[in-house]
PDB file of C-alpha atoms and ligand atoms in Angstrom:
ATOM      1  CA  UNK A   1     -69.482 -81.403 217.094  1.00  0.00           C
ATOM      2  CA  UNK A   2     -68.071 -81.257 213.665  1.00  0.00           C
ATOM      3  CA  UNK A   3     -64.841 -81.713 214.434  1.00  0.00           C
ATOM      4  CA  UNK A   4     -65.680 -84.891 216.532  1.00  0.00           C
ATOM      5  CA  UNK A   5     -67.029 -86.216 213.976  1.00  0.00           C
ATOM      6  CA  UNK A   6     -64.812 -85.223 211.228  1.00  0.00           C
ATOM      7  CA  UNK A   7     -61.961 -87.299 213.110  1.00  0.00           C
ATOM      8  CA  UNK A   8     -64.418 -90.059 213.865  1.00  0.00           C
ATOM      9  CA  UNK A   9     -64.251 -90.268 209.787  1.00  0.00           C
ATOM     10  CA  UNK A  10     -61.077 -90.239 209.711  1.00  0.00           C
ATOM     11  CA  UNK A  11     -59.116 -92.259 212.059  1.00  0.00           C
ATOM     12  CA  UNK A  12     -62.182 -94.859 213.759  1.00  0.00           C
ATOM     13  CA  UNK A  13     -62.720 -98.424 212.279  1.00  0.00           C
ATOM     14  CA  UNK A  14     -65.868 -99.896 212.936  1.00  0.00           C
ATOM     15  CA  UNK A  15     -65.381-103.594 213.845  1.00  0.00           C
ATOM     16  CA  UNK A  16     -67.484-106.469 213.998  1.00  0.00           C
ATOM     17  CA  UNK A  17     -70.386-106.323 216.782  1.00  0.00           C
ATOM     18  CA  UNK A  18     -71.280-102.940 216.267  1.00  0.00           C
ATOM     19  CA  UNK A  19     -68.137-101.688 217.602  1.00  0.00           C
ATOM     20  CA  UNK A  20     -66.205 -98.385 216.725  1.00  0.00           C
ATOM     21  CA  UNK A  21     -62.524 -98.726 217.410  1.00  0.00           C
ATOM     22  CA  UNK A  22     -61.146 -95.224 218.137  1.00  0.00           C
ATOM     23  CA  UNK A  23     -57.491 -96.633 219.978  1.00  0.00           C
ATOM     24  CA  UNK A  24     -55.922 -94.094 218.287  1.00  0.00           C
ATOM     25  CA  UNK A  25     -57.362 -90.723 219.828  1.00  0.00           C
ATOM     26  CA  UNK A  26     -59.263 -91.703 222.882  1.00  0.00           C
ATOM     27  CA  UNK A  27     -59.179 -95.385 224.074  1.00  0.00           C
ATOM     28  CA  UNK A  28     -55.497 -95.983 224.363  1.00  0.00           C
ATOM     29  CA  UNK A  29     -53.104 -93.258 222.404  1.00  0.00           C
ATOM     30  CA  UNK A  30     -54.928 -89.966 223.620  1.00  0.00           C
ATOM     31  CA  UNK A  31     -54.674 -86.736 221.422  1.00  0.00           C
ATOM     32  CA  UNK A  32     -54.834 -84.873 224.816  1.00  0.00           C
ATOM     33  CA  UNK A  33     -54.818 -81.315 222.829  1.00  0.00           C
ATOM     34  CA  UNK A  34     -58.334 -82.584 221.090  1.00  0.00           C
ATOM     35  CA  UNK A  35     -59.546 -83.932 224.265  1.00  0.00           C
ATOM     36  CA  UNK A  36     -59.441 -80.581 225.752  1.00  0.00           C
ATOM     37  CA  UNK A  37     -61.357 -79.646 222.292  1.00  0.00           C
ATOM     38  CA  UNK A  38     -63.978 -81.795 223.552  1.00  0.00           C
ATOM     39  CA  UNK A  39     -63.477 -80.746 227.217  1.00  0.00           C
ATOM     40  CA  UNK A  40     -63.861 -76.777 226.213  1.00  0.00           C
ATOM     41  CA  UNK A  41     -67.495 -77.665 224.481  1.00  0.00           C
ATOM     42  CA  UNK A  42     -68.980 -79.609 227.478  1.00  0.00           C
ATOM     43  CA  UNK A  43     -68.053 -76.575 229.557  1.00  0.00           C
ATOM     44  CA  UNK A  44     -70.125 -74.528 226.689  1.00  0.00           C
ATOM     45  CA  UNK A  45     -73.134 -76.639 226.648  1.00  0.00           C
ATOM     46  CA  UNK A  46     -73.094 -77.034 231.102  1.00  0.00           C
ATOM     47  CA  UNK A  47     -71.584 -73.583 231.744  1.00  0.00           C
ATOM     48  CA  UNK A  48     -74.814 -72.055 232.902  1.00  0.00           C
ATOM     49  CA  UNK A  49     -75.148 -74.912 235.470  1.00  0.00           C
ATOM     50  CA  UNK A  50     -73.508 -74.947 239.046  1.00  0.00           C
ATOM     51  CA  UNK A  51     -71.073 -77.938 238.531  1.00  0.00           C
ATOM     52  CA  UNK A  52     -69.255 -78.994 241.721  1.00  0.00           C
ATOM     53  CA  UNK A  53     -68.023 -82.432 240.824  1.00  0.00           C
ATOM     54  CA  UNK A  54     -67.664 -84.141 237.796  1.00  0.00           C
ATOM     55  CA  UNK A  55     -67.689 -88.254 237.978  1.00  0.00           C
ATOM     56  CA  UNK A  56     -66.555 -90.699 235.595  1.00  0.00           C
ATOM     57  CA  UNK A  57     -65.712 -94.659 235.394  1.00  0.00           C
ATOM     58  CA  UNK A  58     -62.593 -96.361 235.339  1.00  0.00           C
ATOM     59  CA  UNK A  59     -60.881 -96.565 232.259  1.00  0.00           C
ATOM     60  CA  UNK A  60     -61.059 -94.670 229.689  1.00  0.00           C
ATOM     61  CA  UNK A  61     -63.468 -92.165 231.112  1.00  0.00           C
ATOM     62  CA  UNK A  62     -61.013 -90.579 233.530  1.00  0.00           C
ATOM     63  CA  UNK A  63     -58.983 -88.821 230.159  1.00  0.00           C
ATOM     64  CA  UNK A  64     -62.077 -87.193 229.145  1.00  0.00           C
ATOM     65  CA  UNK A  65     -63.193 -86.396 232.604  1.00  0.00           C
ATOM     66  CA  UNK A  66     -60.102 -85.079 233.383  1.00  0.00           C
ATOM     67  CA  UNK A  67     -60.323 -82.459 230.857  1.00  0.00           C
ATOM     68  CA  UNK A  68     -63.737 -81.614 231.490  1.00  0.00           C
ATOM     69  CA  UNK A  69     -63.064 -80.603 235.295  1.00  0.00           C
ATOM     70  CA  UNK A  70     -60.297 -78.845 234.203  1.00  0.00           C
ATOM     71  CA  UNK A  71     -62.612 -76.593 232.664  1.00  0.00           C
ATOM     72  CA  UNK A  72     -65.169 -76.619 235.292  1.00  0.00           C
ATOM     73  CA  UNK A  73     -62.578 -76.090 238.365  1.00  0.00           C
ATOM     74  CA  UNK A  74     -64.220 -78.896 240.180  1.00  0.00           C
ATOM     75  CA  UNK A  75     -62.291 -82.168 241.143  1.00  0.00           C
ATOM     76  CA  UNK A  76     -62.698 -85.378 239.157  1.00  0.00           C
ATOM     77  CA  UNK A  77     -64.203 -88.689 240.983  1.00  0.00           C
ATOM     78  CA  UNK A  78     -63.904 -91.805 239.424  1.00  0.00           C
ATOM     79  CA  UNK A  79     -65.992 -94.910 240.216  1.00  0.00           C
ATOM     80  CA  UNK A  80     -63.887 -98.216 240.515  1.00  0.00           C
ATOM     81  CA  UNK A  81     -64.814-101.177 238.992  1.00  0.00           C
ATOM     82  CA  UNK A  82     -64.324-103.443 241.590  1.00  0.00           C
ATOM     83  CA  UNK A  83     -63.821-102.870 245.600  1.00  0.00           C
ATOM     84  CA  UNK A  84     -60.460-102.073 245.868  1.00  0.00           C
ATOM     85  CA  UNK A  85     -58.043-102.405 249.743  1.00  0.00           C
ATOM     86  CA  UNK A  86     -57.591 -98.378 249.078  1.00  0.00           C
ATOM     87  CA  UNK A  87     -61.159 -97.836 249.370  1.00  0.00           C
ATOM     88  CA  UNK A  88     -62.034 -97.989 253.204  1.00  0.00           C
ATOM     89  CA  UNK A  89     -65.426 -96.160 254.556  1.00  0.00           C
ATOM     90  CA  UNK A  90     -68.918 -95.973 253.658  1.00  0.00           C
ATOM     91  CA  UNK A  91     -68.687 -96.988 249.769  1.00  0.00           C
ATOM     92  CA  UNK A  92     -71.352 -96.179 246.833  1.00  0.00           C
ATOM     93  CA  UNK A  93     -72.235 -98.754 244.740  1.00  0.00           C
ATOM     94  CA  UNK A  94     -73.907 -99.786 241.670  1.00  0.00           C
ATOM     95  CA  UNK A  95     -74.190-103.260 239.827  1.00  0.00           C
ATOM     96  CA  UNK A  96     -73.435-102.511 236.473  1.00  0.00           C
ATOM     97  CA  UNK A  97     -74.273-105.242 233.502  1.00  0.00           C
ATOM     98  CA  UNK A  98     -72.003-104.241 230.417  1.00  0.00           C
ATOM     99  CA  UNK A  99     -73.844-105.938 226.981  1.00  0.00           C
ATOM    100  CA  UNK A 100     -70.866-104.740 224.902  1.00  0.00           C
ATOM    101  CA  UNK A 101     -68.834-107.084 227.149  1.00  0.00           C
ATOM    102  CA  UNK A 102     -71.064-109.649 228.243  1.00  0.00           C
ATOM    103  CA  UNK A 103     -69.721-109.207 232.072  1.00  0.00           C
ATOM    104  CA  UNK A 104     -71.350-107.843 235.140  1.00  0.00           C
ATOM    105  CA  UNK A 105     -69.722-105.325 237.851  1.00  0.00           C
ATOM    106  CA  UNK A 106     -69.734-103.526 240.826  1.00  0.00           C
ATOM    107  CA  UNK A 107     -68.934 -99.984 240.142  1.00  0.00           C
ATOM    108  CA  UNK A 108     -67.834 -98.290 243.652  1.00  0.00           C
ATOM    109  CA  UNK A 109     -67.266 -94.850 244.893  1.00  0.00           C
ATOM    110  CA  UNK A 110     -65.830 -93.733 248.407  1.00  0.00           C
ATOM    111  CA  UNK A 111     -69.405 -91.991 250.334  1.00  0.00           C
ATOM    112  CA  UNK A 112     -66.473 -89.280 251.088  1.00  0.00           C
ATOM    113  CA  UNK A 113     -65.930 -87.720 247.795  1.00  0.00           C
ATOM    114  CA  UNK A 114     -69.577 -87.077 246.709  1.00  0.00           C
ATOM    115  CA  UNK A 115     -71.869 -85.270 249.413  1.00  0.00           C
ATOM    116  CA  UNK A 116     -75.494 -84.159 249.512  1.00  0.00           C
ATOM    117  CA  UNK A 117     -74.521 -80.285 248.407  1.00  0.00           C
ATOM    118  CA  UNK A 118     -72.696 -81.343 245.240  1.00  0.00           C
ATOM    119  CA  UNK A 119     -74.017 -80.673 241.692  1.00  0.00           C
ATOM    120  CA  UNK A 120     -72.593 -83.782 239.592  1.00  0.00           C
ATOM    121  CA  UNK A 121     -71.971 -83.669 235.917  1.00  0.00           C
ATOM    122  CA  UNK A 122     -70.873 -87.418 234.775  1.00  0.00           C
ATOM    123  CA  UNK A 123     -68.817 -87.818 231.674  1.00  0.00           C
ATOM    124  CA  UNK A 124     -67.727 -90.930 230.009  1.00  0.00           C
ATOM    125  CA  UNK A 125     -66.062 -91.869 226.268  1.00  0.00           C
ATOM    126  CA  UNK A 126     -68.748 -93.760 225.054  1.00  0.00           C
ATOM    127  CA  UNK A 127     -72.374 -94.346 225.438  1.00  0.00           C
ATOM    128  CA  UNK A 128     -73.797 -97.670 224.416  1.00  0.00           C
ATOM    129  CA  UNK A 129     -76.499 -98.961 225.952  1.00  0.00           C
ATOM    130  CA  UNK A 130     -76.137 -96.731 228.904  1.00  0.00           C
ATOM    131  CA  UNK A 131     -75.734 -99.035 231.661  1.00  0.00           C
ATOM    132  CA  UNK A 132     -72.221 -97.731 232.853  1.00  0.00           C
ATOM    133  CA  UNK A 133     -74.355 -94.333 232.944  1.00  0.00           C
ATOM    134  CA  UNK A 134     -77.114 -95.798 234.797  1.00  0.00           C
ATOM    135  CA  UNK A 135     -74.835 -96.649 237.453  1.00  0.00           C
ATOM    136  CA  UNK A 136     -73.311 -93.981 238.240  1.00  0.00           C
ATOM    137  CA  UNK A 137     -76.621 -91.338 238.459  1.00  0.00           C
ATOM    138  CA  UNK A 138     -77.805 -94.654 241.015  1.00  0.00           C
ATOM    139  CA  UNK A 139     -74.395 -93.579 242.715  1.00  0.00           C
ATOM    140  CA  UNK A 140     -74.895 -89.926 242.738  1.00  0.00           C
ATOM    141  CA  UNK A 141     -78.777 -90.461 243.728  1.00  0.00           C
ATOM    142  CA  UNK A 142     -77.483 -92.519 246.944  1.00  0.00           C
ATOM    143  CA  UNK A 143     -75.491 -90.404 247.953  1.00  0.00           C
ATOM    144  CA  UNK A 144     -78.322 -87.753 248.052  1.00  0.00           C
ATOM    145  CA  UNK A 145     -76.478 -85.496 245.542  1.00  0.00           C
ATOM    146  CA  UNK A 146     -77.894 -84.147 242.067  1.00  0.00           C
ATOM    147  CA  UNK A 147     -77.210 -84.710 238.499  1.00  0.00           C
ATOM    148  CA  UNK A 148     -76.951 -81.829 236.823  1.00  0.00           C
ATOM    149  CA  UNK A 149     -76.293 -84.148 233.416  1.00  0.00           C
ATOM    150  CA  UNK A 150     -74.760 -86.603 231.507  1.00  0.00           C
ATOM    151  CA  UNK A 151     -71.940 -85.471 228.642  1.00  0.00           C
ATOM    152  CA  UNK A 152     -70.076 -88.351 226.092  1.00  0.00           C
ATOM    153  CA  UNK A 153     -67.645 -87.979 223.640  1.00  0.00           C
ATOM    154  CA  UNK A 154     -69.362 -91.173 221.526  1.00  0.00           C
ATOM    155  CA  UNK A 155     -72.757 -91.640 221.664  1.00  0.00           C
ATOM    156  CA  UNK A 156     -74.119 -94.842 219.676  1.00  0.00           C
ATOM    157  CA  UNK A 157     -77.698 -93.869 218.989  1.00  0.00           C
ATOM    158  CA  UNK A 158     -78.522 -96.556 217.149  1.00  0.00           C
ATOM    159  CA  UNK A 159     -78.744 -98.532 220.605  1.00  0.00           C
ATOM    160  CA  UNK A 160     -80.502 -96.005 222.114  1.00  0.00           C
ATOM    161  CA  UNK A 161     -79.247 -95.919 225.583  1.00  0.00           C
ATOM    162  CA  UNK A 162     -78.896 -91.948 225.656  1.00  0.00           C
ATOM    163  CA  UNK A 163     -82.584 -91.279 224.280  1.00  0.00           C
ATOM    164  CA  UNK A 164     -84.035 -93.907 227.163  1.00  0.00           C
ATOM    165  CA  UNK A 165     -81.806 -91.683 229.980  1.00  0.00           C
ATOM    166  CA  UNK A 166     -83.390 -88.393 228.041  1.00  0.00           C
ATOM    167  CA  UNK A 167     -86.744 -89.772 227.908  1.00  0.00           C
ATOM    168  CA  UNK A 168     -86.200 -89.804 231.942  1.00  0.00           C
ATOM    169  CA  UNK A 169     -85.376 -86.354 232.004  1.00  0.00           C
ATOM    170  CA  UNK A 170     -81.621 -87.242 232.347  1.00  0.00           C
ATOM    171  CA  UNK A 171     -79.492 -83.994 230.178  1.00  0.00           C
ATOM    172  CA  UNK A 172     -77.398 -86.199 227.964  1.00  0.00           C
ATOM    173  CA  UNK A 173     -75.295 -84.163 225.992  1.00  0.00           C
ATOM    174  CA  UNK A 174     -73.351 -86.506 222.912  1.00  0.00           C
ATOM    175  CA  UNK A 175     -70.217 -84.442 220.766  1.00  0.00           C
ATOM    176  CA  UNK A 176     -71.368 -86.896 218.152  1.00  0.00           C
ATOM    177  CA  UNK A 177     -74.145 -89.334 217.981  1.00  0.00           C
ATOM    178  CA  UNK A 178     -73.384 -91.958 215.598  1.00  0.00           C
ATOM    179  CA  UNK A 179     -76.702 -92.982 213.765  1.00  0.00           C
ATOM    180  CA  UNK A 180     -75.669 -95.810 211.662  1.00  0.00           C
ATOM    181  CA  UNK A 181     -72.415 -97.537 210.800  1.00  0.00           C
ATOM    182  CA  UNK A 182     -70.786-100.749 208.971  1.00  0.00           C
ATOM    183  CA  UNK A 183     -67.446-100.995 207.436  1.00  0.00           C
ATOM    184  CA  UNK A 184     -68.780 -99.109 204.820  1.00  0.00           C
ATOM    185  CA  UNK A 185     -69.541 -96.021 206.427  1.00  0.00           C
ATOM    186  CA  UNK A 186     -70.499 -93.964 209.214  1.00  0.00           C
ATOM    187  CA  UNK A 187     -73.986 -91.729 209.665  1.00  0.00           C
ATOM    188  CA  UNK A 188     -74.334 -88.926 212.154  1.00  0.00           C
ATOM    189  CA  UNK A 189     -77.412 -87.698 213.939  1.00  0.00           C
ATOM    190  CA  UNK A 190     -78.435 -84.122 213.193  1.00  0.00           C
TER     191      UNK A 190
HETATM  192  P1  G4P B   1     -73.078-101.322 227.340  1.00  0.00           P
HETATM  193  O1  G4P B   1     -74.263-101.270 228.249  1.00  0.00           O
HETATM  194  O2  G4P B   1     -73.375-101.709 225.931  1.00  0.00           O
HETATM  195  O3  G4P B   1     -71.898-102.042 227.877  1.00  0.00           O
HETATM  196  O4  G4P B   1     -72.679 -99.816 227.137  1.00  0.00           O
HETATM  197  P2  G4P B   1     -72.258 -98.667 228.077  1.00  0.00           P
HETATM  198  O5  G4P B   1     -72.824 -97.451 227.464  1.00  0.00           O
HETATM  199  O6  G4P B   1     -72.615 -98.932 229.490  1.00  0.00           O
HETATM  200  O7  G4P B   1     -70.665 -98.679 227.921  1.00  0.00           O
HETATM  201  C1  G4P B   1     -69.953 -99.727 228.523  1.00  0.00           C
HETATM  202  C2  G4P B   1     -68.549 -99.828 228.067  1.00  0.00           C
HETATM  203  O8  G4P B   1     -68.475-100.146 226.689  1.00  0.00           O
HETATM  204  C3  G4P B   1     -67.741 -98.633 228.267  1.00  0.00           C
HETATM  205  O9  G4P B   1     -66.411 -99.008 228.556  1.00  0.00           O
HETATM  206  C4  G4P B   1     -67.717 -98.027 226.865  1.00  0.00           C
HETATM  207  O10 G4P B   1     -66.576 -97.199 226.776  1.00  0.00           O
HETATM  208  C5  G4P B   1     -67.602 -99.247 226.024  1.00  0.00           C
HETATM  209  N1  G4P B   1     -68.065 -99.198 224.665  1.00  0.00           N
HETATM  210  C6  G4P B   1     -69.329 -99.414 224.257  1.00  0.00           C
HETATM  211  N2  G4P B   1     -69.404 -99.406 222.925  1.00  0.00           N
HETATM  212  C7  G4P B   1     -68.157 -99.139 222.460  1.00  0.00           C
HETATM  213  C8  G4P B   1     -67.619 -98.999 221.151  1.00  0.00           C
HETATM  214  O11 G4P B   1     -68.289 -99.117 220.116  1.00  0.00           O
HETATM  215  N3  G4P B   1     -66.291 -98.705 221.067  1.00  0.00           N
HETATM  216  C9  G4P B   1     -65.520 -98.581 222.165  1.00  0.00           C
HETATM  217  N4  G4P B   1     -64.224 -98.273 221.958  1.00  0.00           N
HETATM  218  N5  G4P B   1     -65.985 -98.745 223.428  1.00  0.00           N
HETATM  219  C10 G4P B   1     -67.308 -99.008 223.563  1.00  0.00           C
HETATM  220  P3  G4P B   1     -65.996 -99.655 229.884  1.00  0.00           P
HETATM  221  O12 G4P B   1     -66.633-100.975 230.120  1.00  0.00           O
HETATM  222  O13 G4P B   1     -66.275 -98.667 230.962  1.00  0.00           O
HETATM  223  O14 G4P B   1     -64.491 -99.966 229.699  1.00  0.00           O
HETATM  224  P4  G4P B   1     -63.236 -99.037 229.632  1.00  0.00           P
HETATM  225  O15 G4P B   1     -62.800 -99.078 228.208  1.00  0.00           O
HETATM  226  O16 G4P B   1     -63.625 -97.655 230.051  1.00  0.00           O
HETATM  227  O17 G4P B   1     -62.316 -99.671 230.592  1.00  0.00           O
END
């Protein structure tokens, strides 16, 4: 998506480790107008699909989701990172190992809020190596529900995380895949 991109130029900073800082319009200040941009093209590219949920992971994922079942008329979920006392019940999990943190999690979800019927489109801000992704179609797949597909804001395609989950038939649908970057520029995919 152009515009995605254009404002990628414009206002990220890559950092050491092969890490694109966007704090100022999605990771902690949130241009919430652009985000439902973003939110209005995801419901383009999955509009032909029955959506009934749309699931996300603690943090920053639950902006973006937000806006996306907005569109959709569906509720958000949102996995936790770590069991929490508010979560009682049958609980979903999935370990999750994060490489651009170095740290390992449990990602949970309440059993109550995804069901066998339901038609899940996941949504995060940034795919990596896909692990956080990973997780949460194991979550959806336990619960005996179906992915309809996977949509990112940020998708680093130089670690290839989103063309292993295509290569398994996994949807993944990036608003801009970055192909390259370094601080002294930034290459997108077309
Ligand atoms: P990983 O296996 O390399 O960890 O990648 P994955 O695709 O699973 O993404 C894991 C986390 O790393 C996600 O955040 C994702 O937002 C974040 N992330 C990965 N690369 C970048 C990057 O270049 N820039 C930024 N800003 N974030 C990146 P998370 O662990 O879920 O944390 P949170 O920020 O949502 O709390």
């Amino acid at each position: 998506m152009r515009a995605l991109e254009e404002r990628i130029q414009r206002d990220g900073r890559v950092l050491g480790g092969d890490i694109l800082q966007v704090g100022g319009f999605i990771n902690q200040q949130i241009d919430t107008s652009f985000t439902l941009e973003l939110a209005r093209e995801v419901f383009s590219l999955f509009s032909d699909l029955p959506v009934t949920k749309v699931l996300t992971i603690e943090a920053s994922g639950i902006a973006f989701g937000f806006a996306v079942s907005l569109q959709f008329g569906v509720p958000l979920v949102f996995a936790k990172k770590s069991r929490t006392s508010n979560v009682d019940g049958a609980v979903l999990f999935a370990p999750i190992h994060s490489f651009t943190h170095g740290n390992d999690y449990n990602a949970t979800v309440s059993a109550e809020y995804i069901k066998p019927e339901d038609n899940v489109l996941i949504v995060d801000d940034f795919l990596a190596n896909g692990e956080a992704l990973r997780g949460l179609i194991k979550i959806v797949n336990d619960a005996g529900a179906s992915v309809v597909g996977a949509a990112v804001e940020i998708e680093k395609g130089f670690q290839g995380g989103g063309d292993r989950l295509r290569s398994e038939g996994i949807r993944v649908e990036s608003l801009a895949i970055i192909e390259s970057m370094s601080e002294s520029g930034i290459t997108f995919r077309r």
